[in-house]
Amino acid sequence: MRTDADVELLERPPAIGPLIAKAAAQTALKRNKGSVVPELPRRRIMLAEQNIDIQRLADYARVCDLPLRNDVPGTYLHVLTFPTQVHLMAADDFPFQMAGTVHIRNEMTMLRPVDIAEKVTVSSWAEHLQPHPRGASVDLMGQATVGDEVVWQGTSTYLVRGASAEGEAEPALDDSASPSTELNREAGNSENTSAESLPLPQWALWRCPADLGRRYAAASGDVNPIHLNPLAAKALGFPRTIAHGMWTHAKALAAMQGRVPSRHTVSVEFHKPILLPSNVVFRARGTEGGFVFAVTDRAGHREHVIGSIRSA
């Protein structure tokens, strides 16, 4: 975390819908021009001592098929942090358009279980702007603390098409911990490997209904129109609405309940979006250090998400 960053303390969680509308209005001012090397904001957005809303958590657990327990799921701590990330990306000094920015990777670590009765302070900031074959990537960092103790941390990596960044491209995540590397290790080689070339056993068939985007948005607050409105999805090149990537992430962890240690790191790479409605397959296999998993089409040829879990 940047130790020299200013802190912007918010009084309440910002509403994501108005922030998305604000970001859309800024499109003409933020053109992601490749000839300009931008600077990221040097501040951290913070929401102090947030109570866990039990009803909202119950709604979230229901749509993701997570059990409702005293321990707060790590993906729900991302939900609490996400409004601060959107606040940062919608700010005038954030150099990129939010519209069309693509969430391509996510990593989060539960450093210890968080009880539902604990007050949690969440914060986010931007760093690791670096080149990408299709533009640039930037990490939106997240952190949750209880008192002075860091209990959860996360990294959401976004692709900014057509943008520029200085330096050589380097992975934002540790190579040894990435889902692709875990699949390579499982295959026993160093070549690029996918869930298709390394078939993973099928664990479950997921039916993703047409209203899944609306249901997840109601529970999480993530009201990005590409998940809710077919016209908005078509404007960005999708034939119909798509499922939230973080729903897929949470659903995968739900499928492995009882096998995930309380202190763990989960890394996912988002590949092809899940069009709604559709049926997809969850696949997984144990490894020496944890699990690798994938969400694919029924034939196993089209990868939506690949991921890995290991003890923290």
Short mmCIF file of C-alpha atoms in Angstrom, two decimals:
data_model
loop_
_atom_site.label_atom_id
_atom_site.label_comp_id
_atom_site.label_asym_id
_atom_site.label_seq_id
_atom_site.Cartn_x
_atom_site.Cartn_y
_atom_site.Cartn_z
CA MET A 1 0.00 0.00 0.00
CA ARG A 2 1.19 3.51 -0.75
CA THR A 3 2.38 4.97 2.53
CA ASP A 4 2.55 8.50 1.10
CA ALA A 5 -1.01 8.58 -0.18
CA ASP A 6 -3.63 11.01 1.11
CA VAL A 7 -6.79 9.52 2.59
CA GLU A 8 -10.25 10.53 1.39
CA LEU A 9 -12.64 9.48 4.15
CA LEU A 10 -16.22 8.89 3.01
CA GLU A 11 -19.11 9.29 5.44
CA ARG A 12 -21.21 6.56 3.84
CA PRO A 13 -20.91 4.03 1.01
CA PRO A 14 -21.39 5.86 -2.30
CA ALA A 15 -24.24 4.76 -4.56
CA ILE A 16 -22.75 3.02 -7.57
CA GLY A 17 -25.51 3.90 -10.05
CA PRO A 18 -24.96 7.70 -9.95
CA LEU A 19 -21.18 7.15 -10.12
CA ILE A 20 -21.58 5.08 -13.29
CA ALA A 21 -23.78 7.83 -14.77
CA LYS A 22 -21.16 10.42 -13.84
CA ALA A 23 -18.44 8.32 -15.46
CA ALA A 24 -20.51 8.00 -18.65
CA ALA A 25 -20.80 11.80 -18.81
CA GLN A 26 -17.02 12.08 -18.58
CA THR A 27 -16.41 9.90 -21.65
CA ALA A 28 -15.67 12.87 -23.89
CA LEU A 29 -13.02 14.11 -21.45
CA LYS A 30 -11.32 10.74 -20.84
CA ARG A 31 -10.49 9.21 -24.18
CA ASN A 32 -7.79 6.70 -23.12
CA LYS A 33 -5.54 8.13 -25.84
CA GLY A 34 -2.51 5.98 -26.47
CA SER A 35 -0.22 8.98 -26.94
CA VAL A 36 -0.64 10.23 -23.37
CA VAL A 37 0.98 8.48 -20.41
CA PRO A 38 -1.35 9.12 -17.46
CA GLU A 39 -0.79 9.36 -13.72
CA LEU A 40 -2.90 7.53 -11.17
CA PRO A 41 -4.47 9.35 -8.23
CA ARG A 42 -2.24 9.30 -5.17
CA ARG A 43 -4.91 8.83 -2.55
CA ARG A 44 -6.76 6.10 -0.72
CA ILE A 45 -10.56 6.03 -0.44
CA MET A 46 -11.77 4.84 2.97
CA LEU A 47 -15.01 3.87 4.69
CA ALA A 48 -14.46 3.51 8.43
CA GLU A 49 -16.03 0.96 10.77
CA GLN A 50 -18.79 -0.44 8.62
CA ASN A 51 -21.39 -2.72 10.20
CA ILE A 52 -22.23 -5.90 8.32
CA ASP A 53 -25.87 -5.66 7.21
CA ILE A 54 -27.15 -9.15 7.97
CA GLN A 55 -30.14 -8.94 5.62
CA ARG A 56 -27.99 -7.73 2.73
CA LEU A 57 -25.44 -10.44 3.43
CA ALA A 58 -28.25 -13.02 3.49
CA ASP A 59 -29.50 -11.80 0.09
CA TYR A 60 -25.95 -11.97 -1.29
CA ALA A 61 -25.40 -15.46 0.11
CA ARG A 62 -28.68 -16.62 -1.42
CA VAL A 63 -27.90 -15.47 -4.97
CA CYS A 64 -24.35 -16.92 -4.78
CA ASP A 65 -25.40 -20.17 -3.04
CA LEU A 66 -23.08 -19.39 -0.12
CA PRO A 67 -23.98 -20.64 3.37
CA LEU A 68 -24.96 -17.89 5.81
CA ARG A 69 -22.54 -18.25 8.73
CA ASN A 70 -20.93 -16.07 11.37
CA ASP A 71 -17.81 -15.73 9.18
CA VAL A 72 -18.13 -13.13 6.42
CA PRO A 73 -17.17 -14.48 2.95
CA GLY A 74 -14.10 -12.91 1.41
CA THR A 75 -16.03 -12.08 -1.74
CA TYR A 76 -18.52 -10.10 0.38
CA LEU A 77 -15.65 -8.02 1.77
CA HIS A 78 -14.94 -7.22 -1.89
CA VAL A 79 -18.59 -6.13 -2.20
CA LEU A 80 -18.09 -3.75 0.73
CA THR A 81 -14.91 -2.37 -0.83
CA PHE A 82 -16.20 -2.10 -4.40
CA PRO A 83 -18.08 1.23 -3.96
CA THR A 84 -14.82 2.90 -2.89
CA GLN A 85 -13.16 1.58 -6.05
CA VAL A 86 -15.97 2.92 -8.24
CA HIS A 87 -15.75 6.26 -6.40
CA LEU A 88 -12.07 6.43 -7.28
CA MET A 89 -12.57 5.43 -10.94
CA ALA A 90 -15.38 7.96 -11.39
CA ALA A 91 -13.33 10.82 -9.93
CA ASP A 92 -12.20 13.65 -12.19
CA ASP A 93 -8.52 12.86 -11.60
CA PHE A 94 -8.79 9.17 -12.53
CA PRO A 95 -7.25 9.17 -16.01
CA PHE A 96 -9.36 6.49 -17.71
CA GLN A 97 -12.95 6.05 -18.82
CA MET A 98 -14.84 3.62 -16.62
CA ALA A 99 -17.12 2.58 -19.50
CA GLY A 100 -15.48 -0.28 -21.37
CA THR A 101 -12.85 -0.90 -18.70
CA VAL A 102 -12.69 -4.68 -18.28
CA HIS A 103 -12.12 -6.61 -15.05
CA ILE A 104 -9.64 -9.30 -16.14
CA ARG A 105 -8.21 -10.69 -12.89
CA ASN A 106 -8.96 -10.78 -9.19
CA GLU A 107 -6.98 -12.01 -6.22
CA MET A 108 -8.04 -11.87 -2.59
CA THR A 109 -6.59 -13.17 0.64
CA MET A 110 -8.45 -13.90 3.86
CA LEU A 111 -5.84 -13.38 6.58
CA ARG A 112 -8.24 -14.47 9.28
CA PRO A 113 -11.99 -15.14 9.61
CA VAL A 114 -14.11 -11.99 10.06
CA ASP A 115 -17.08 -12.33 12.39
CA ILE A 116 -20.37 -10.88 11.24
CA ALA A 117 -20.55 -8.72 14.40
CA GLU A 118 -17.19 -7.00 13.80
CA LYS A 119 -16.94 -3.46 12.43
CA VAL A 120 -14.85 -3.40 9.27
CA THR A 121 -12.93 -0.48 7.77
CA VAL A 122 -12.49 -0.83 4.01
CA SER A 123 -10.27 1.16 1.66
CA SER A 124 -9.04 1.16 -1.90
CA TRP A 125 -6.38 2.82 -4.06
CA ALA A 126 -4.90 2.45 -7.55
CA GLU A 127 -1.40 1.29 -8.47
CA HIS A 128 0.63 -0.89 -10.87
CA LEU A 129 -0.19 0.89 -14.11
CA GLN A 130 1.61 -1.13 -16.76
CA PRO A 131 1.53 -2.01 -20.46
CA HIS A 132 -0.85 -4.65 -21.78
CA PRO A 133 -1.02 -6.06 -25.32
CA ARG A 134 -4.41 -4.36 -25.75
CA GLY A 135 -3.60 -1.13 -23.92
CA ALA A 136 -2.73 -0.86 -20.25
CA SER A 137 -3.73 -2.55 -17.02
CA VAL A 138 -4.23 -1.01 -13.60
CA ASP A 139 -4.76 -2.60 -10.19
CA LEU A 140 -7.50 -1.39 -7.87
CA MET A 141 -6.26 -2.49 -4.47
CA GLY A 142 -8.61 -3.27 -1.60
CA GLN A 143 -8.09 -3.75 2.11
CA ALA A 144 -10.28 -4.53 5.10
CA THR A 145 -9.18 -3.97 8.67
CA VAL A 146 -10.68 -4.60 12.10
CA GLY A 147 -9.15 -2.07 14.43
CA ASP A 148 -5.49 -1.93 13.38
CA GLU A 149 -5.45 -5.52 12.05
CA VAL A 150 -5.53 -6.22 8.31
CA VAL A 151 -7.96 -9.12 7.86
CA TRP A 152 -8.51 -9.16 4.10
CA GLN A 153 -6.81 -7.75 1.03
CA GLY A 154 -7.66 -7.88 -2.64
CA THR A 155 -6.46 -6.87 -6.08
CA SER A 156 -8.81 -6.22 -9.00
CA THR A 157 -6.91 -5.86 -12.27
CA TYR A 158 -8.60 -3.88 -15.03
CA LEU A 159 -7.74 -3.70 -18.71
CA VAL A 160 -7.97 -0.20 -20.20
CA ARG A 161 -8.16 -0.62 -23.96
CA GLY A 162 -6.07 1.79 -26.00
CA ALA A 163 -4.31 3.35 -23.01
CA SER A 164 -0.56 3.77 -22.56
CA ALA A 165 1.79 2.98 -19.72
CA GLU A 166 5.53 3.28 -19.32
CA GLY A 167 7.91 0.35 -18.85
CA GLU A 168 7.84 -3.32 -19.69
CA ALA A 169 4.76 -5.43 -19.17
CA GLU A 170 4.94 -7.45 -15.96
CA PRO A 171 2.27 -9.64 -14.38
CA ALA A 172 0.35 -7.84 -11.65
CA LEU A 173 0.11 -11.12 -9.76
CA ASP A 174 2.92 -13.40 -8.64
CA ASP A 175 3.56 -15.84 -11.50
CA SER A 176 3.92 -18.76 -9.11
CA ALA A 177 0.44 -18.14 -7.71
CA SER A 178 -1.56 -17.40 -10.88
CA PRO A 179 -4.33 -19.79 -11.97
CA SER A 180 -2.64 -20.36 -15.35
CA THR A 181 0.59 -21.37 -13.63
CA GLU A 182 -1.29 -23.69 -11.30
CA LEU A 183 -2.82 -25.42 -14.33
CA ASN A 184 0.60 -25.66 -15.97
CA ARG A 185 2.05 -27.21 -12.82
CA GLU A 186 -0.81 -29.71 -12.70
CA ALA A 187 -0.07 -30.65 -16.32
CA GLY A 188 3.59 -31.18 -15.44
CA ASN A 189 4.95 -28.80 -18.07
CA SER A 190 5.82 -25.17 -18.61
CA GLU A 191 3.72 -24.57 -21.72
CA ASN A 192 0.61 -22.41 -21.68
CA THR A 193 -2.19 -24.65 -20.47
CA SER A 194 -5.93 -24.17 -20.27
CA ALA A 195 -8.84 -26.00 -18.75
CA GLU A 196 -9.51 -27.43 -22.22
CA SER A 197 -6.02 -28.90 -22.67
CA LEU A 198 -6.01 -30.12 -19.06
CA PRO A 199 -9.54 -31.48 -18.54
CA LEU A 200 -10.77 -30.92 -15.00
CA PRO A 201 -13.45 -33.20 -13.56
CA GLN A 202 -16.96 -31.82 -13.74
CA TRP A 203 -18.37 -30.98 -10.31
CA ALA A 204 -21.61 -29.21 -11.08
CA LEU A 205 -23.86 -27.80 -13.78
CA TRP A 206 -24.92 -24.23 -13.11
CA ARG A 207 -28.11 -22.84 -14.61
CA CYS A 208 -27.72 -19.09 -15.07
CA PRO A 209 -31.16 -17.54 -15.59
CA ALA A 210 -31.89 -14.38 -17.54
CA ASP A 211 -32.52 -12.38 -14.35
CA LEU A 212 -29.26 -13.40 -12.65
CA GLY A 213 -27.63 -10.03 -13.35
CA ARG A 214 -30.52 -8.16 -11.76
CA ARG A 215 -30.59 -10.46 -8.74
CA TYR A 216 -26.85 -10.15 -8.12
CA ALA A 217 -26.96 -6.39 -8.64
CA ALA A 218 -29.74 -6.06 -6.06
CA ALA A 219 -27.69 -8.02 -3.51
CA SER A 220 -24.26 -6.54 -4.24
CA GLY A 221 -25.00 -3.01 -5.41
CA ASP A 222 -23.03 -3.55 -8.63
CA VAL A 223 -25.51 -2.04 -11.10
CA ASN A 224 -23.30 -1.93 -14.20
CA PRO A 225 -25.84 -1.78 -17.09
CA ILE A 226 -24.13 -4.54 -19.11
CA HIS A 227 -25.47 -6.99 -16.52
CA LEU A 228 -28.97 -5.50 -16.45
CA ASN A 229 -29.91 -4.02 -19.78
CA PRO A 230 -29.68 -5.84 -23.15
CA LEU A 231 -29.26 -2.55 -25.03
CA ALA A 232 -26.34 -1.51 -22.83
CA ALA A 233 -24.78 -4.95 -23.30
CA LYS A 234 -25.17 -4.72 -27.09
CA ALA A 235 -23.61 -1.25 -27.11
CA LEU A 236 -20.43 -2.86 -25.75
CA GLY A 237 -20.49 -5.77 -28.17
CA PHE A 238 -22.39 -8.46 -26.23
CA PRO A 239 -25.45 -10.09 -27.82
CA ARG A 240 -27.29 -10.01 -24.48
CA THR A 241 -26.64 -9.27 -20.81
CA ILE A 242 -23.75 -11.04 -19.07
CA ALA A 243 -23.23 -12.42 -15.59
CA HIS A 244 -21.08 -10.50 -13.11
CA GLY A 245 -17.57 -11.92 -12.93
CA MET A 246 -17.60 -11.60 -9.16
CA TRP A 247 -20.79 -13.66 -9.00
CA THR A 248 -18.91 -16.43 -10.80
CA HIS A 249 -16.02 -16.00 -8.35
CA ALA A 250 -18.31 -16.28 -5.31
CA LYS A 251 -20.28 -19.17 -6.80
CA ALA A 252 -17.03 -21.10 -7.35
CA LEU A 253 -16.08 -20.69 -3.69
CA ALA A 254 -19.58 -21.77 -2.70
CA ALA A 255 -19.12 -24.95 -4.74
CA MET A 256 -16.02 -25.80 -2.69
CA GLN A 257 -17.41 -25.09 0.77
CA GLY A 258 -15.81 -27.33 3.35
CA ARG A 259 -12.63 -27.62 1.28
CA VAL A 260 -11.43 -23.99 1.49
CA PRO A 261 -9.30 -23.17 4.56
CA SER A 262 -10.37 -20.19 6.65
CA ARG A 263 -7.09 -18.47 5.76
CA HIS A 264 -6.66 -18.67 2.01
CA THR A 265 -5.78 -16.87 -1.20
CA VAL A 266 -7.99 -17.27 -4.26
CA SER A 267 -6.92 -16.04 -7.70
CA VAL A 268 -9.17 -15.92 -10.74
CA GLU A 269 -8.77 -14.89 -14.36
CA PHE A 270 -11.88 -13.76 -16.23
CA HIS A 271 -11.90 -14.99 -19.82
CA LYS A 272 -15.12 -15.23 -21.85
CA PRO A 273 -18.25 -13.66 -20.31
CA ILE A 274 -21.24 -15.81 -19.39
CA LEU A 275 -24.19 -14.74 -21.54
CA LEU A 276 -27.57 -14.80 -19.82
CA PRO A 277 -29.42 -17.09 -19.84
CA SER A 278 -27.09 -20.06 -20.24
CA ASN A 279 -25.83 -23.24 -18.61
CA VAL A 280 -22.18 -23.57 -17.56
CA VAL A 281 -20.08 -26.25 -15.90
CA PHE A 282 -17.95 -25.91 -12.79
CA ARG A 283 -14.82 -28.09 -12.84
CA ALA A 284 -12.15 -28.55 -10.16
CA ARG A 285 -9.27 -30.72 -9.02
CA GLY A 286 -7.16 -30.86 -5.89
CA THR A 287 -3.48 -29.99 -6.17
CA GLU A 288 -0.54 -30.27 -3.81
CA GLY A 289 -1.18 -26.77 -2.51
CA GLY A 290 -4.94 -26.44 -2.82
CA PHE A 291 -7.29 -26.52 -5.82
CA VAL A 292 -7.50 -25.41 -9.42
CA PHE A 293 -10.90 -24.81 -10.97
CA ALA A 294 -12.61 -23.57 -14.10
CA VAL A 295 -16.04 -22.50 -15.28
CA THR A 296 -16.64 -23.54 -18.88
CA ASP A 297 -19.39 -24.20 -21.36
CA ARG A 298 -20.95 -27.66 -21.23
CA ALA A 299 -18.49 -29.08 -23.77
CA GLY A 300 -15.47 -27.70 -21.91
CA HIS A 301 -14.19 -25.75 -24.94
CA ARG A 302 -15.10 -22.20 -23.88
CA GLU A 303 -13.48 -20.96 -20.67
CA HIS A 304 -15.30 -18.32 -18.67
CA VAL A 305 -13.14 -18.30 -15.52
CA ILE A 306 -10.08 -20.20 -14.35
CA GLY A 307 -8.88 -20.02 -10.77
CA SER A 308 -6.79 -21.46 -7.97
CA ILE A 309 -7.06 -21.62 -4.20
CA ARG A 310 -4.23 -22.10 -1.74
CA SER A 311 -3.68 -21.69 1.99
CA ALA A 312 -2.61 -18.20 3.06
#
